[in-house]
PDB file of C-alpha atoms and ligand atoms in Angstrom:
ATOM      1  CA  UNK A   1      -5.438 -14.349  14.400  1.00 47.00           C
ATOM      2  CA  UNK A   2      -8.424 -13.102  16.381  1.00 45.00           C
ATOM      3  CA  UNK A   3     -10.928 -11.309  15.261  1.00 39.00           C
ATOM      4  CA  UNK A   4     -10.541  -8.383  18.094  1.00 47.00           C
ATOM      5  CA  UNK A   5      -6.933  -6.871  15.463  1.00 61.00           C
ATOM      6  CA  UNK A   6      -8.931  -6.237  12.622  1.00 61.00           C
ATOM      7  CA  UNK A   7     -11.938  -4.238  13.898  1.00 89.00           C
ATOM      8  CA  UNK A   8     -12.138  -1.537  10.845  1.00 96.00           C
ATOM      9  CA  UNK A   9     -14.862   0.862  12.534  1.00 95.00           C
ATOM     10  CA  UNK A  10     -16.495   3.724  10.329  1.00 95.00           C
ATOM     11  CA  UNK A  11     -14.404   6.908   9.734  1.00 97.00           C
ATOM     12  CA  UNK A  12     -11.178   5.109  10.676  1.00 97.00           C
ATOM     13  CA  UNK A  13      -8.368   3.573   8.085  1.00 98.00           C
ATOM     14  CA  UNK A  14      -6.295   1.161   9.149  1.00 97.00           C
ATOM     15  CA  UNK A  15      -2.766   0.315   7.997  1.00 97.00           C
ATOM     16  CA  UNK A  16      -0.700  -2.644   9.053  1.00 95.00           C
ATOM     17  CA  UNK A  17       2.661  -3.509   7.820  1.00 96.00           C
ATOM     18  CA  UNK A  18       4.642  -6.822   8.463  1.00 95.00           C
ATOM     19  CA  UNK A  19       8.303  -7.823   7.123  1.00 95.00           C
ATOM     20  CA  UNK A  20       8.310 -11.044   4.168  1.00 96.00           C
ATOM     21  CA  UNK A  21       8.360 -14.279   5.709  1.00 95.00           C
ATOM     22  CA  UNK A  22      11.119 -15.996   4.011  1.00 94.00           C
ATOM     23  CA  UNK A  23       9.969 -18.243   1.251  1.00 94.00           C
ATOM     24  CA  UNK A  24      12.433 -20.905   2.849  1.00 94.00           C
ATOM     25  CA  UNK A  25      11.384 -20.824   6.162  1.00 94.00           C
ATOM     26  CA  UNK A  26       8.790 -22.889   8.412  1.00 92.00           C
ATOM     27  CA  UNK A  27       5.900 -20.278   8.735  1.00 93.00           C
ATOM     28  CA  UNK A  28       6.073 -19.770   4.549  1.00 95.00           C
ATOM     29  CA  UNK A  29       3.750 -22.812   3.825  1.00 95.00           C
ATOM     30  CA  UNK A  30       0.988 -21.198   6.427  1.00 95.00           C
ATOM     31  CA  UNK A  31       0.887 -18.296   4.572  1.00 96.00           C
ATOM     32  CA  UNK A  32       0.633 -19.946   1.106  1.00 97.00           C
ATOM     33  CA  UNK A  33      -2.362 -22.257   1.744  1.00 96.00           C
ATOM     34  CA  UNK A  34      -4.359 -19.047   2.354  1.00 97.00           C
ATOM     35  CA  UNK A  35      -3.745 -18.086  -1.245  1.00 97.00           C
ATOM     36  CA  UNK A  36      -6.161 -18.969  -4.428  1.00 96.00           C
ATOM     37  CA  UNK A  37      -4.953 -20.863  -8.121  1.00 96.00           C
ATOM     38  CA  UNK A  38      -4.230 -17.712  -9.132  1.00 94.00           C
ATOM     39  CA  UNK A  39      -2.302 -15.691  -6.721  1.00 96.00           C
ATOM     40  CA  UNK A  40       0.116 -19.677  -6.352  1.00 97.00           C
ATOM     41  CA  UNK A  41       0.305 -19.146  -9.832  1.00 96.00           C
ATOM     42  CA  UNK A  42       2.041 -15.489  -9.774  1.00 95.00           C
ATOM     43  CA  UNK A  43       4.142 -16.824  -6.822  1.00 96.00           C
ATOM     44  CA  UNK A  44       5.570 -19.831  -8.548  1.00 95.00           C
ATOM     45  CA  UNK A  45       5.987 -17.498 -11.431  1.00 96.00           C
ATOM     46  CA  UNK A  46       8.579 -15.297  -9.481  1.00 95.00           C
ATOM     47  CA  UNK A  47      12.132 -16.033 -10.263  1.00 95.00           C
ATOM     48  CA  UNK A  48      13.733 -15.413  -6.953  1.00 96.00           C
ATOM     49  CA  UNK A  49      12.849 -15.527  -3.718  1.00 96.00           C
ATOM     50  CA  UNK A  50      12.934 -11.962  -2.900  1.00 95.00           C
ATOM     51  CA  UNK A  51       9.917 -10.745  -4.661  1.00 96.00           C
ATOM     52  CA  UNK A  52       8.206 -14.339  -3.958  1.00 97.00           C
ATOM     53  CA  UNK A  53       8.197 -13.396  -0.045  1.00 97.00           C
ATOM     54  CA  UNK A  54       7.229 -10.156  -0.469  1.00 97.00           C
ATOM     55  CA  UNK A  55       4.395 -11.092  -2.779  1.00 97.00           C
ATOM     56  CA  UNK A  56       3.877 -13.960  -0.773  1.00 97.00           C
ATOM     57  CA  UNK A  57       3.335 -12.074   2.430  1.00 97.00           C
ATOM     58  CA  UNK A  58       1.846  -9.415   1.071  1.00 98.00           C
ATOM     59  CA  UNK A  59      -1.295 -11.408  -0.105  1.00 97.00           C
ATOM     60  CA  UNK A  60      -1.633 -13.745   3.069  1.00 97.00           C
ATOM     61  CA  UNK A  61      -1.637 -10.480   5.210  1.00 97.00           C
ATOM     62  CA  UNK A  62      -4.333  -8.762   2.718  1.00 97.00           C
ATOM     63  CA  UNK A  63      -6.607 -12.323   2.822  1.00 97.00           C
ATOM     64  CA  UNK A  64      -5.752 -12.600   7.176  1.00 95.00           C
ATOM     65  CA  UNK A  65      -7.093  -9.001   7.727  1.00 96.00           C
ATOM     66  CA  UNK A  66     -10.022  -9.167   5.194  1.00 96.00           C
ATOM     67  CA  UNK A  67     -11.008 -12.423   6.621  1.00 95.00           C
ATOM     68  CA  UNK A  68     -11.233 -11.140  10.701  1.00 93.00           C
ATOM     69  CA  UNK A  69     -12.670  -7.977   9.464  1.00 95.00           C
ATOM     70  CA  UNK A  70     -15.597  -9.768   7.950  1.00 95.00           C
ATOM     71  CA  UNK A  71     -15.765 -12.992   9.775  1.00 94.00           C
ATOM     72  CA  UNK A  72     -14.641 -14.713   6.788  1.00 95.00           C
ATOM     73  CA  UNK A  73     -12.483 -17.742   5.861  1.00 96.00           C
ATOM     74  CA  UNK A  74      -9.192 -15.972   4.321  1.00 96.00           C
ATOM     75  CA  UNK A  75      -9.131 -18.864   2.094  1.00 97.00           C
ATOM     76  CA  UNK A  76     -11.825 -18.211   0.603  1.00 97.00           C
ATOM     77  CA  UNK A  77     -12.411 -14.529  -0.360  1.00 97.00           C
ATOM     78  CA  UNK A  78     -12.674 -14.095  -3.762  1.00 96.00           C
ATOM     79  CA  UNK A  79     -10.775 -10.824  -5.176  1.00 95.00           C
ATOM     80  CA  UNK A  80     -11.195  -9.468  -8.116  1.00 93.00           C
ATOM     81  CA  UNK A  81      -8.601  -6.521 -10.224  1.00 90.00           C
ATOM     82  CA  UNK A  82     -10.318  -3.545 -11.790  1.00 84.00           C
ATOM     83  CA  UNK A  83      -8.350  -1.180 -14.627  1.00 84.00           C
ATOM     84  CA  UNK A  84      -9.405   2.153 -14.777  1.00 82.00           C
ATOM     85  CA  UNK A  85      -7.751   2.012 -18.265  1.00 83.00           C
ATOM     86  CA  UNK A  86      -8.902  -1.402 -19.998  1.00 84.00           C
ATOM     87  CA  UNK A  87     -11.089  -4.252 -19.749  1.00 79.00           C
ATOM     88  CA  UNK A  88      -8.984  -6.956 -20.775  1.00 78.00           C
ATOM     89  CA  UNK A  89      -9.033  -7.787 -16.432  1.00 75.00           C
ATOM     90  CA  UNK A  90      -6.603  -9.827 -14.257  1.00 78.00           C
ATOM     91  CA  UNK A  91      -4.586  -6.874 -13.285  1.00 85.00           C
ATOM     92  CA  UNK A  92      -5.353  -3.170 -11.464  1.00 89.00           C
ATOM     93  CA  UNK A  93      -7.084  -1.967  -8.668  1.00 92.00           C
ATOM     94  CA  UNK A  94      -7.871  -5.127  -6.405  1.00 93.00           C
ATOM     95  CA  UNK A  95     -11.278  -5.294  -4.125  1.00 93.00           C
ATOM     96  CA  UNK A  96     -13.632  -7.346  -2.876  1.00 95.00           C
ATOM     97  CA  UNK A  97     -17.100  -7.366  -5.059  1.00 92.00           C
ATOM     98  CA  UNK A  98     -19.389  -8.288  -2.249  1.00 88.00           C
ATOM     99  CA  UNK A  99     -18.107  -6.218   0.322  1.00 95.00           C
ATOM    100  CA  UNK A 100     -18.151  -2.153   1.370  1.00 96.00           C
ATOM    101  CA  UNK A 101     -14.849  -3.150   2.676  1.00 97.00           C
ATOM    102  CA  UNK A 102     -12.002  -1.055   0.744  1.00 98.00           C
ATOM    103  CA  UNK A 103      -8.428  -2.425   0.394  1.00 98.00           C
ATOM    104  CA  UNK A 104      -5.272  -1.451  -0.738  1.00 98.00           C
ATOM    105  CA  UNK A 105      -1.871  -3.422  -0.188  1.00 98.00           C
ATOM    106  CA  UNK A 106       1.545  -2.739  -1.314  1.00 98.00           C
ATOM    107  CA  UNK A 107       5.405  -4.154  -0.733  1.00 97.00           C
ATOM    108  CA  UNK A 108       9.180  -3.045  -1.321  1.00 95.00           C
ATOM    109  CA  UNK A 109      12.138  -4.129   0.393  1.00 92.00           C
ATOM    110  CA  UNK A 110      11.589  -6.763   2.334  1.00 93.00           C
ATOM    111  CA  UNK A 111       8.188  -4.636   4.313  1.00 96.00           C
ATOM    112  CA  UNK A 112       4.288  -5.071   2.822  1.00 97.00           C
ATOM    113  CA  UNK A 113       1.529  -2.887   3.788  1.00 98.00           C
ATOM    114  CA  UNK A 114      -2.172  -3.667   3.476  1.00 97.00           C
ATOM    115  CA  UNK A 115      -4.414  -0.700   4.471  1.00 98.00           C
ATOM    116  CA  UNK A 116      -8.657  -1.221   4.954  1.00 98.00           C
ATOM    117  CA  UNK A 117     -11.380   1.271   5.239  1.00 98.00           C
ATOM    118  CA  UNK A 118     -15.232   1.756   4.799  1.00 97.00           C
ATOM    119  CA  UNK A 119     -14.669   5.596   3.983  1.00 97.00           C
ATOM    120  CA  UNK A 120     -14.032   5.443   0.018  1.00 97.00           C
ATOM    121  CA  UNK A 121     -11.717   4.035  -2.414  1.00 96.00           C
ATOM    122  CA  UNK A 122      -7.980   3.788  -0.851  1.00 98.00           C
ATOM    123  CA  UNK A 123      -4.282   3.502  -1.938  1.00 98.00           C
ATOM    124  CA  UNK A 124      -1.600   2.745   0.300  1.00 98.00           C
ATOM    125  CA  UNK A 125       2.110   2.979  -0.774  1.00 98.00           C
ATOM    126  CA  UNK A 126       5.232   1.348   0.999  1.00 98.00           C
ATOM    127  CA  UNK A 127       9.024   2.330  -0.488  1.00 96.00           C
ATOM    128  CA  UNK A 128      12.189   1.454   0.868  1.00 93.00           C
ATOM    129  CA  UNK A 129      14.337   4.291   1.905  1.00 91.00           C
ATOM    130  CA  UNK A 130      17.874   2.635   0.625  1.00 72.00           C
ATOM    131  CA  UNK A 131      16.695   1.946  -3.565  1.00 63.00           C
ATOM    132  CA  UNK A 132      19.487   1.604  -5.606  1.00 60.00           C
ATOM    133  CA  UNK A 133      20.597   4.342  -8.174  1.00 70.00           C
ATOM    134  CA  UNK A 134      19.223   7.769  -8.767  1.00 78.00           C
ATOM    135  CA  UNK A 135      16.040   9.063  -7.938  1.00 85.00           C
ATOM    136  CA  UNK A 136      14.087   8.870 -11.023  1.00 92.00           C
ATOM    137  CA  UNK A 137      13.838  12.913 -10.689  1.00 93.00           C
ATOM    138  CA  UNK A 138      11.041  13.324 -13.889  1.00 95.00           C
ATOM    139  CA  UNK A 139       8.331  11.901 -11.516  1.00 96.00           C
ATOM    140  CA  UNK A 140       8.190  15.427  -9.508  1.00 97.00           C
ATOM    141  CA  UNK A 141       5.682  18.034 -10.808  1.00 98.00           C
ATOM    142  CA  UNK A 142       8.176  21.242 -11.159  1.00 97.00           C
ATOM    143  CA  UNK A 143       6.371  22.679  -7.962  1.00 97.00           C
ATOM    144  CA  UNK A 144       8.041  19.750  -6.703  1.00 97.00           C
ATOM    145  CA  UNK A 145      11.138  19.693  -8.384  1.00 97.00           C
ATOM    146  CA  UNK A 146      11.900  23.664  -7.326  1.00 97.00           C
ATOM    147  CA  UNK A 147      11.279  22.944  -3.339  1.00 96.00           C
ATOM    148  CA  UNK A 148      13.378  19.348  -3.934  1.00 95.00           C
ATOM    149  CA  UNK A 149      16.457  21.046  -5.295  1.00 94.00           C
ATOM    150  CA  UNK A 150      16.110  23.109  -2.204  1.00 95.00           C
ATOM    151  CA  UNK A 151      16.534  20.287  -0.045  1.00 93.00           C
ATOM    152  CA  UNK A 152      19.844  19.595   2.141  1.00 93.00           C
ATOM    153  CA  UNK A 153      22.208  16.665   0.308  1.00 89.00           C
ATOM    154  CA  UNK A 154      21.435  14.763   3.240  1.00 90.00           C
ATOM    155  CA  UNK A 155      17.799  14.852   3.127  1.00 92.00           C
ATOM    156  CA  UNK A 156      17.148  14.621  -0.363  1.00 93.00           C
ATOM    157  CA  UNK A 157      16.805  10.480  -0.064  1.00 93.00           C
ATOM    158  CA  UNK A 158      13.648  10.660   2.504  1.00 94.00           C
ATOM    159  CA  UNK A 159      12.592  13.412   0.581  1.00 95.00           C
ATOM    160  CA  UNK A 160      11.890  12.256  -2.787  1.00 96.00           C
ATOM    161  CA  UNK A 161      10.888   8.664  -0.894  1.00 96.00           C
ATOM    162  CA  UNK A 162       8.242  10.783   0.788  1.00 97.00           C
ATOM    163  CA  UNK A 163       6.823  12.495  -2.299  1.00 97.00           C
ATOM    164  CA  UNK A 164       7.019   9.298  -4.078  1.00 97.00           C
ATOM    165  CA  UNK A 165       4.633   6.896  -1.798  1.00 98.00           C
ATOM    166  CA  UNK A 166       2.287  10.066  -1.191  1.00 98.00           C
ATOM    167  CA  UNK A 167       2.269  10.350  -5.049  1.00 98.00           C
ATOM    168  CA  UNK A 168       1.886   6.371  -5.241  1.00 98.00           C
ATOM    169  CA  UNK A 169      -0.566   6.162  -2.462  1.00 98.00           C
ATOM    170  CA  UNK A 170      -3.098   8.443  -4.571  1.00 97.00           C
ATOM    171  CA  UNK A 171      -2.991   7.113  -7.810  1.00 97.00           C
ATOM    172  CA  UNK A 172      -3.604   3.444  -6.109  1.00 97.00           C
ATOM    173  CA  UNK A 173      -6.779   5.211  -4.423  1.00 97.00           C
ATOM    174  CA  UNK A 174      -7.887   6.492  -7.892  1.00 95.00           C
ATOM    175  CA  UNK A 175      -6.663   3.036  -9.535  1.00 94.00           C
ATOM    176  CA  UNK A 176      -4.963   5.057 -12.451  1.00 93.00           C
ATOM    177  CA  UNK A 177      -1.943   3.710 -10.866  1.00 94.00           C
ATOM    178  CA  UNK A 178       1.146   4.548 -12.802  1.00 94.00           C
ATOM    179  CA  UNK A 179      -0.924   4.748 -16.179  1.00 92.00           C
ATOM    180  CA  UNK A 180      -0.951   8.625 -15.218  1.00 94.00           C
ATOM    181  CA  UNK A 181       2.586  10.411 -15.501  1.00 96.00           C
ATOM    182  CA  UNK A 182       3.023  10.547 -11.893  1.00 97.00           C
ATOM    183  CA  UNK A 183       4.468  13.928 -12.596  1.00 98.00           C
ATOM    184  CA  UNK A 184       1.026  15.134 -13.188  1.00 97.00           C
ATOM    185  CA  UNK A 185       0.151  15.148  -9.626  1.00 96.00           C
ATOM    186  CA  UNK A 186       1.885  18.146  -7.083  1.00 97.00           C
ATOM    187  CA  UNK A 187       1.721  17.002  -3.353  1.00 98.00           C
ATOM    188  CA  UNK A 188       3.193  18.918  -0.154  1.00 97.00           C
ATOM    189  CA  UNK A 189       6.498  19.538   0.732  1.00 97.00           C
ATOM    190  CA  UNK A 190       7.989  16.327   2.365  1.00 96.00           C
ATOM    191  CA  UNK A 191       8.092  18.431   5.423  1.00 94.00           C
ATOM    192  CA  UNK A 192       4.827  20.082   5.128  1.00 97.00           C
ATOM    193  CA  UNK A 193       1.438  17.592   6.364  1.00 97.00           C
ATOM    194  CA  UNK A 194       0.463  15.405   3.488  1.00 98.00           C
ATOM    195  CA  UNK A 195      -1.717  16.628   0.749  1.00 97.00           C
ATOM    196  CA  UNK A 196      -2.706  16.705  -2.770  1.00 96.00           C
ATOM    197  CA  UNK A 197      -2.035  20.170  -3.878  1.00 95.00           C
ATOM    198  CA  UNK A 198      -3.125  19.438  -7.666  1.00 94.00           C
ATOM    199  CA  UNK A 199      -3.734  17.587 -10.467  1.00 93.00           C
ATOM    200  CA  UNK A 200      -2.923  18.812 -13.842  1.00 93.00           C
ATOM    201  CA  UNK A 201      -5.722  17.515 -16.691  1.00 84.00           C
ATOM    202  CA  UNK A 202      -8.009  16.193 -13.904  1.00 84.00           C
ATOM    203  CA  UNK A 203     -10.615  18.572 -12.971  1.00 74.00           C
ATOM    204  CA  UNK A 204     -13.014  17.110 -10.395  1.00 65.00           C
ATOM    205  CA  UNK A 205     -11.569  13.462 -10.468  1.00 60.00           C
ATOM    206  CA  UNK A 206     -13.698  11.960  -7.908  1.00 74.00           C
ATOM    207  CA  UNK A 207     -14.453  12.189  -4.116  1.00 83.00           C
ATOM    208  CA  UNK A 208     -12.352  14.366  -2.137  1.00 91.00           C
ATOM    209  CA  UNK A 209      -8.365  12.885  -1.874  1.00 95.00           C
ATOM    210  CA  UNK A 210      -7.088  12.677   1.977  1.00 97.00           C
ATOM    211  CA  UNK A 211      -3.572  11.744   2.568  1.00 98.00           C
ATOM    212  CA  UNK A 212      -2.159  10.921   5.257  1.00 98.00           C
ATOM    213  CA  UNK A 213       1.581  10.117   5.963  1.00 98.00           C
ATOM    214  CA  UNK A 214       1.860   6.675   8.079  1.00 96.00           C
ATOM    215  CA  UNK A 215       4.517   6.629  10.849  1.00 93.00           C
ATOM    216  CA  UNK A 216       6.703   3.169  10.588  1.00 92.00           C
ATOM    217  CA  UNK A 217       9.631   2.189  12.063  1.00 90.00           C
ATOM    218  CA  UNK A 218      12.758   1.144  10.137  1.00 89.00           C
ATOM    219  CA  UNK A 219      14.048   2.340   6.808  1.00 92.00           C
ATOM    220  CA  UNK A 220      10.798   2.683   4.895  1.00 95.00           C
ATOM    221  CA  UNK A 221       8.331   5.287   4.552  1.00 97.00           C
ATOM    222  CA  UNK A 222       4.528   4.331   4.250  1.00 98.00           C
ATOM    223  CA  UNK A 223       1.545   6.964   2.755  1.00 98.00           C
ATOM    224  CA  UNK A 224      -2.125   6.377   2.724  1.00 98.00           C
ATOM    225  CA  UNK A 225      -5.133   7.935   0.428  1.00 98.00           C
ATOM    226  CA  UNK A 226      -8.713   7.895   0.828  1.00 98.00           C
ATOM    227  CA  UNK A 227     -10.923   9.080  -1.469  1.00 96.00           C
ATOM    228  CA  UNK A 228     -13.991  10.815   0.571  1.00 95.00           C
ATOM    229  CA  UNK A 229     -14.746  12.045   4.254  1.00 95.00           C
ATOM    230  CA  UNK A 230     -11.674  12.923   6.628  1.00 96.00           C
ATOM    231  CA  UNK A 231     -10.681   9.813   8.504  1.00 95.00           C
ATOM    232  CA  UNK A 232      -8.622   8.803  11.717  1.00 97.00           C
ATOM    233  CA  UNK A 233      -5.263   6.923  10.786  1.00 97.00           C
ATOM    234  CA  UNK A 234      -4.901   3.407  12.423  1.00 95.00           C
ATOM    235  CA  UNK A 235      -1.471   2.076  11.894  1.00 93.00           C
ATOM    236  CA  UNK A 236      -0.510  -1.650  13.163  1.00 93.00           C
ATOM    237  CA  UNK A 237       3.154  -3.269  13.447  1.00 93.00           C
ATOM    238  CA  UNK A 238       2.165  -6.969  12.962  1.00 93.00           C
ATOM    239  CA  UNK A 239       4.775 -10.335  12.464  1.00 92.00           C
ATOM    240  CA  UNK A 240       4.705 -13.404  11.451  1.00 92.00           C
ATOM    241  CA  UNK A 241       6.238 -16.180  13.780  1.00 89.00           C
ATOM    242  CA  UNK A 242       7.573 -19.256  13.210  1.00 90.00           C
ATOM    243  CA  UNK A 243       4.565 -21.253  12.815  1.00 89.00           C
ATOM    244  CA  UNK A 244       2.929 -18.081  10.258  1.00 90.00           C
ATOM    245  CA  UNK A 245       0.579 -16.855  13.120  1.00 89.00           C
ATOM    246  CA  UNK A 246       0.420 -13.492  12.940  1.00 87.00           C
ATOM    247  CA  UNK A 247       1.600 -11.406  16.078  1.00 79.00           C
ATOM    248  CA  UNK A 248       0.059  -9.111  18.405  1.00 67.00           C
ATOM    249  CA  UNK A 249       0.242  -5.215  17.080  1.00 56.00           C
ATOM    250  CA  UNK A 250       1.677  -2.586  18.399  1.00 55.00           C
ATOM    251  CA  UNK A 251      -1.215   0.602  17.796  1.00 56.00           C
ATOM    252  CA  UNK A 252      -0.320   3.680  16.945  1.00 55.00           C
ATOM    253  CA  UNK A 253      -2.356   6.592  15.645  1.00 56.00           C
ATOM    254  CA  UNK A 254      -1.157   8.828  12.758  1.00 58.00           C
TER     255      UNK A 254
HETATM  256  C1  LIG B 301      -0.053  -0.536  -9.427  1.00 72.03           C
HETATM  257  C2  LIG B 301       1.295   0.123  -9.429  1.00 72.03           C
HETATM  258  C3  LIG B 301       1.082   1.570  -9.086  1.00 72.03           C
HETATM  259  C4  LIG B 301       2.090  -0.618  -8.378  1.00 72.03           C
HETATM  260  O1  LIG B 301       3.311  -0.034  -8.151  1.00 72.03           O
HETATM  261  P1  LIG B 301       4.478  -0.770  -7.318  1.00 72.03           P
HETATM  262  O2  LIG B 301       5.217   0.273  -6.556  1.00 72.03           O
HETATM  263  O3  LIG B 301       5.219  -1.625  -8.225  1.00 72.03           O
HETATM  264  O4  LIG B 301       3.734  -1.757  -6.358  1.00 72.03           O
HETATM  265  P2  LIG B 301       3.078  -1.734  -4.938  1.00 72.03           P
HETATM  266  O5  LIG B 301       3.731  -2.839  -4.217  1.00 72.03           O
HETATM  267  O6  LIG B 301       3.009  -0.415  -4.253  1.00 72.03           O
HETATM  268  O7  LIG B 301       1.554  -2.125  -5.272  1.00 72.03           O
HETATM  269  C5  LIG B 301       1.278  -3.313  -5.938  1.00 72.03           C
HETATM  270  C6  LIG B 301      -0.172  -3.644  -5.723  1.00 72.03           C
HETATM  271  O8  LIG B 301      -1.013  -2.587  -6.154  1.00 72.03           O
HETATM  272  C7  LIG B 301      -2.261  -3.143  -6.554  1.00 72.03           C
HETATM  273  N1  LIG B 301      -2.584  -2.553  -7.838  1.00 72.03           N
HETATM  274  C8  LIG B 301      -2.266  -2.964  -9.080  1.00 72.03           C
HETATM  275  N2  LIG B 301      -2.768  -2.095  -9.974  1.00 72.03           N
HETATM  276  C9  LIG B 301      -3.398  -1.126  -9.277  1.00 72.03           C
HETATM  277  C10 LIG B 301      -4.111   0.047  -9.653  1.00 72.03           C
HETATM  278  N3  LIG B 301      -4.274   0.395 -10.922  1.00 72.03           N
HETATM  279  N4  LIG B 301      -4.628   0.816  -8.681  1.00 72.03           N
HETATM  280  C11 LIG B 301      -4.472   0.482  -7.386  1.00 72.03           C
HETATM  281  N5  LIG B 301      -3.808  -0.617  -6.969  1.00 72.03           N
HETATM  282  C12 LIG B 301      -3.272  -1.402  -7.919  1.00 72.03           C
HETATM  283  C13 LIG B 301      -2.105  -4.645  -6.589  1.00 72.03           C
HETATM  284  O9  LIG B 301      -2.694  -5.146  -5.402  1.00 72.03           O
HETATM  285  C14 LIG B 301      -0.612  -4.826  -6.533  1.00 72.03           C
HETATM  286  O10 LIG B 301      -0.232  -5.978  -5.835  1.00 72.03           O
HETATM  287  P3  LIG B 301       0.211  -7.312  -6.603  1.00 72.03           P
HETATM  288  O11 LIG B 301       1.039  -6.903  -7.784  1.00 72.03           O
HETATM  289  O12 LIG B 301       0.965  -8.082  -5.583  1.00 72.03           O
HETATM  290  O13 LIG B 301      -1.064  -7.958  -6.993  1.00 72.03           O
HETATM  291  C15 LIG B 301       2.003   0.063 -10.791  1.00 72.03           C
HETATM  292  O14 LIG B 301       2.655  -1.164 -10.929  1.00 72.03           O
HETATM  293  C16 LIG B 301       1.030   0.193 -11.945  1.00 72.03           C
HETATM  294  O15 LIG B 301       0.376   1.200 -12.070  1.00 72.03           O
HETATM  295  N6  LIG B 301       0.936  -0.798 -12.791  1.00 72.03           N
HETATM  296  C17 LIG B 301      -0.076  -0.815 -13.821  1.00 72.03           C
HETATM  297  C18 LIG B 301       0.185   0.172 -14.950  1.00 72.03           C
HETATM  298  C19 LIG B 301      -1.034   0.225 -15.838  1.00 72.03           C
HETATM  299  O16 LIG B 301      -2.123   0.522 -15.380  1.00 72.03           O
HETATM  300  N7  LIG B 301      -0.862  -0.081 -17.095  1.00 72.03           N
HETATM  301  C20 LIG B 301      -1.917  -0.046 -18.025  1.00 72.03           C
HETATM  302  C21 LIG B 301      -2.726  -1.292 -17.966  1.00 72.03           C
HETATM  303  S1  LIG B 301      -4.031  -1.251 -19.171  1.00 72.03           S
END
């Protein structure tokens, strides 16, 4: 991948999403050379092959971007996990110790999303529109609740999607992640601009939160937070090919 994707430049976030590269197919072993003991370890540990791609594609896409943003060998970047909420380490917040570089990467369905930024801390948040069963309704502050119950039948799926990866997308950029009740947290309107509209027991939590909804095409819904200064959306398209190279993005600002 050259270098010239990945240029991260200050102020700006960038998001890119890509679609699993099946664990069966030609490009898979690429990806999975590019991943450390550990991270073959949790792959291997996967019982089917669903969560393996997405897992598997997730963290090749994370170590392919890193690695052109910093002129690095993807190989070897050395992640570490950070819990806001233990030390017992191995699991949390993921970033880079000996970089400014901020990083965030999530997956559902079959789509991961990997966002970078120099601004501050971020979280981004990928969901699948078509999730099986009920909306898990108790997640929504009652702010939430009141102007969800409001919504048409027909919109209601997008809708609670949309409040969910906003929701999701801030407590990754915290790194509470879902050790706070979700529920705690009011954002906008799912047809209102994203924003954090409050936070129930947190006072003055940290930097400023920005959110920012990501446009994506297909049936998923992507959200981004920073935590600190305003920034400029930067939201890539990317695939895999046969051979695992990734391919040229289509750009689009959010
Ligand atoms: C992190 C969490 C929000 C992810 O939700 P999800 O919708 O299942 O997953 P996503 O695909 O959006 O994101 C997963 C990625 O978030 C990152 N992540 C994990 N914990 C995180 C945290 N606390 N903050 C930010 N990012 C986190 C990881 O990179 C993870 O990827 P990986 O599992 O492939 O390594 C949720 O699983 C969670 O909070 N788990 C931990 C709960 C916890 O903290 N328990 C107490 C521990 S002491």
């Amino acid at each position: 991948m050259s270098a010239a994707l990945a240029v991260v430049r200050p102020g700006e976030c960038h998001v890119w999403t890509a679609r699993a590269v099946s664990v069966r197919s030609a490009a898979a072993p690429a990806l999975l050379k590019l991943l450390d003991a550990g991270e073959r370890a949790r792959y291997e540990a996967f019982l089917r092959d669903d969560p393996r791609a997405l897992y598997l594609t997730a963290h090749a896409l994370l170590r392919e971007l890193v690695g052109a943003e910093l002129d690095r060998d993807p190989a070897e970047l050395a992640f570490t996990a950070v819990c806001r909420h233990c030390t017992s380490g191995g699991h949390g917040k993921p970033r880079l110790p000996d970089s400014p570089l901020h990083l965030s990467l999530s997956h559902s369905g079959d789509r991961v999303a990997v966002a970078l930024t120099y601004t501050g801390p971020v979280g981004v948040d990928v969901e699948q529109l078509t999730r099986p069963g009920e909306a898990p309704l108790m997640v929504l502050s009652a702010e939430e609740r009141a102007a969800y119950d409001l919504l048409p039948e027909g919109e209601r799926t997008r809708g609670f999607t949309r409040y969910w990866t906003r929701k999701e997308a801030v407590l990754k950029a915290t790194g509470d992640g879902l050790s706070v009740d979700p529920a705690l947290l009011t954002v906008s309107a799912p047809d209102a601009p994203a924003a954090l509209l409050g936070w129930a027991e947190r006072e003055q939590p940290h930097p400023p939160v920005r959110l920012y909804d990501v446009p994506v095409s297909g049936d998923c819904l992507v959200s981004v937070a920073v935590l600190g200064d305003d920034c400029r959306v930067v939201m890539h398209e990317v695939a895999y090919d046969g051979d695992g190279v990734l391919r040229r993005p289509r750009r689009t600002g959010a």
